Each structure stands twice: as C-alpha cells, then as structure tokens.
C-alpha cells in the first residue's frame, strides 16, 4: 500500500493530524535502517498518538526512494493502521 493512499485516508477521516519521525537507527552491522514514526490525532479536548517502526535494507535501492524513505513510509503506514485507518487496503479481495 502506497504512503500517498494512506495520507489521503488520514486527510479524509482525521483532517486534524500530524506526523513526525521520532528516530532513525542503523543496525549494528549497517545492513538495515529502522525508522520510528508517530502519528498524532487532535480532538477538541485531547490528542492521541500511535507509533510504529519500519525497516529497510540499505541495499534496497530499487523502486521509489532511498532506504530511509522506504522505512519511514512503512512506519507511517503501520502507525496509521494502529488507528484502524486503511486496514482494508492490506487485504486482497476475496
């Protein structure tokens, strides 16, 4: 599932939201990078957040973005899924 699709879902269903990278960590052997991302939803009297991580191999240069961008996109999608947003996009049609 593409990050831009999840972003559209967030804007539609939770227009008061923000996201931020909380950490970027490389594995001790330098072969992978992990990103922790936080999504925050703002309500009238409270805010709630969910965090998740995404990991990419530093050798993964195919497709869109560098390994850090790929790990960030994965972490963003997973954090949104922890709110229940976009879960239907993870399942294949029956």
CSV table of C-alpha atoms in Angstrom, one decimal:
chain,number,residue,atom,x,y,z
A,1,UNK,CA,0.0,0.0,0.0
A,2,UNK,CA,1.4,3.4,-1.0
A,3,UNK,CA,2.0,6.1,1.5
A,4,UNK,CA,0.1,8.6,-0.5
A,5,UNK,CA,-3.1,6.5,-0.3
A,6,UNK,CA,-2.8,6.3,3.5
A,7,UNK,CA,-2.2,10.1,3.6
A,8,UNK,CA,-5.4,10.6,1.6
A,9,UNK,CA,-7.3,8.4,4.1
A,10,UNK,CA,-5.9,10.4,7.0
A,11,UNK,CA,-6.9,13.7,5.4
A,12,UNK,CA,-10.4,12.4,4.8
A,13,UNK,CA,-11.1,10.7,8.1
A,14,UNK,CA,-8.9,12.6,10.5
A,15,UNK,CA,-8.1,16.0,9.0
A,16,UNK,CA,-6.5,17.2,12.3
A,17,UNK,CA,-3.4,15.0,12.3
A,18,UNK,CA,0.3,15.4,12.2
A,19,UNK,CA,3.2,13.0,11.8
A,20,UNK,CA,6.9,13.0,12.7
A,21,UNK,CA,9.9,10.8,12.5
A,22,UNK,CA,10.9,10.0,16.1
A,23,UNK,CA,14.1,8.1,15.4
A,24,UNK,CA,16.3,6.7,12.6
A,25,UNK,CA,18.6,3.8,13.6
A,26,UNK,CA,21.0,1.7,11.6
A,27,UNK,CA,21.6,-1.9,12.6
A,28,UNK,CA,25.0,-2.6,14.2
A,29,UNK,CA,26.1,-4.3,11.0
A,30,UNK,CA,25.0,-1.4,8.9
A,31,UNK,CA,22.8,-3.6,6.7
A,32,UNK,CA,19.4,-2.1,7.6
A,33,UNK,CA,17.8,1.0,8.8
A,34,UNK,CA,14.8,1.4,11.1
A,35,UNK,CA,12.6,4.4,11.4
A,36,UNK,CA,10.1,5.1,14.2
A,37,UNK,CA,7.2,7.3,13.2
A,38,UNK,CA,4.5,8.9,15.3
A,39,UNK,CA,1.0,9.9,14.0
A,40,UNK,CA,-0.9,12.2,16.3
A,41,UNK,CA,-4.7,12.9,16.0
A,42,UNK,CA,-6.0,16.1,17.6
A,43,UNK,CA,-9.5,16.2,19.0
A,44,UNK,CA,-11.5,19.0,20.7
A,45,UNK,CA,-10.2,18.1,24.2
A,46,UNK,CA,-7.4,15.6,23.7
A,47,UNK,CA,-4.8,14.3,21.4
A,48,UNK,CA,-3.8,10.7,20.9
A,49,UNK,CA,-0.9,9.2,19.1
A,50,UNK,CA,0.3,5.9,17.8
A,51,UNK,CA,3.9,5.0,16.9
A,52,UNK,CA,5.3,2.2,14.8
A,53,UNK,CA,8.5,1.2,13.1
A,54,UNK,CA,9.6,0.3,9.6
A,55,UNK,CA,12.8,-1.3,8.4
A,56,UNK,CA,14.5,-1.4,5.1
A,57,UNK,CA,17.7,-3.0,3.9
A,58,UNK,CA,20.4,-0.4,3.0
A,59,UNK,CA,20.9,-2.4,-0.2
A,60,UNK,CA,17.3,-1.9,-1.2
A,61,UNK,CA,17.7,0.8,-3.9
A,62,UNK,CA,15.1,-0.3,-6.3
A,63,UNK,CA,11.7,1.4,-6.6
A,64,UNK,CA,10.9,4.8,-5.1
A,65,UNK,CA,13.1,6.4,-2.5
A,66,UNK,CA,16.2,5.6,-0.6
A,67,UNK,CA,16.2,3.0,2.3
A,68,UNK,CA,15.4,5.7,4.9
A,69,UNK,CA,12.4,6.9,2.9
A,70,UNK,CA,11.2,3.3,2.5
A,71,UNK,CA,11.4,2.6,6.2
A,72,UNK,CA,9.7,5.9,7.0
A,73,UNK,CA,6.8,5.1,4.6
A,74,UNK,CA,6.4,1.6,6.2
A,75,UNK,CA,6.4,3.1,9.7
A,76,UNK,CA,3.9,5.8,8.7
A,77,UNK,CA,1.5,3.2,7.2
A,78,UNK,CA,1.8,0.9,10.2
A,79,UNK,CA,1.2,3.8,12.7
A,80,UNK,CA,-2.0,4.7,10.8
A,81,UNK,CA,-3.1,1.1,10.8
A,82,UNK,CA,-2.8,1.1,14.6
A,83,UNK,CA,-5.6,3.7,14.5
A,84,UNK,CA,-7.6,1.3,12.2
A,85,UNK,CA,-7.2,3.6,9.2
A,86,UNK,CA,-6.7,1.9,5.8
A,87,UNK,CA,-6.7,-1.6,7.1
A,88,UNK,CA,-8.9,-2.7,4.2
A,89,UNK,CA,-6.0,-1.8,1.9
A,90,UNK,CA,-3.9,-4.6,3.4
A,91,UNK,CA,-6.3,-7.4,2.4
A,92,UNK,CA,-6.7,-8.8,-1.0
A,93,UNK,CA,-10.2,-9.0,-2.4
A,94,UNK,CA,-11.9,-12.4,-1.9
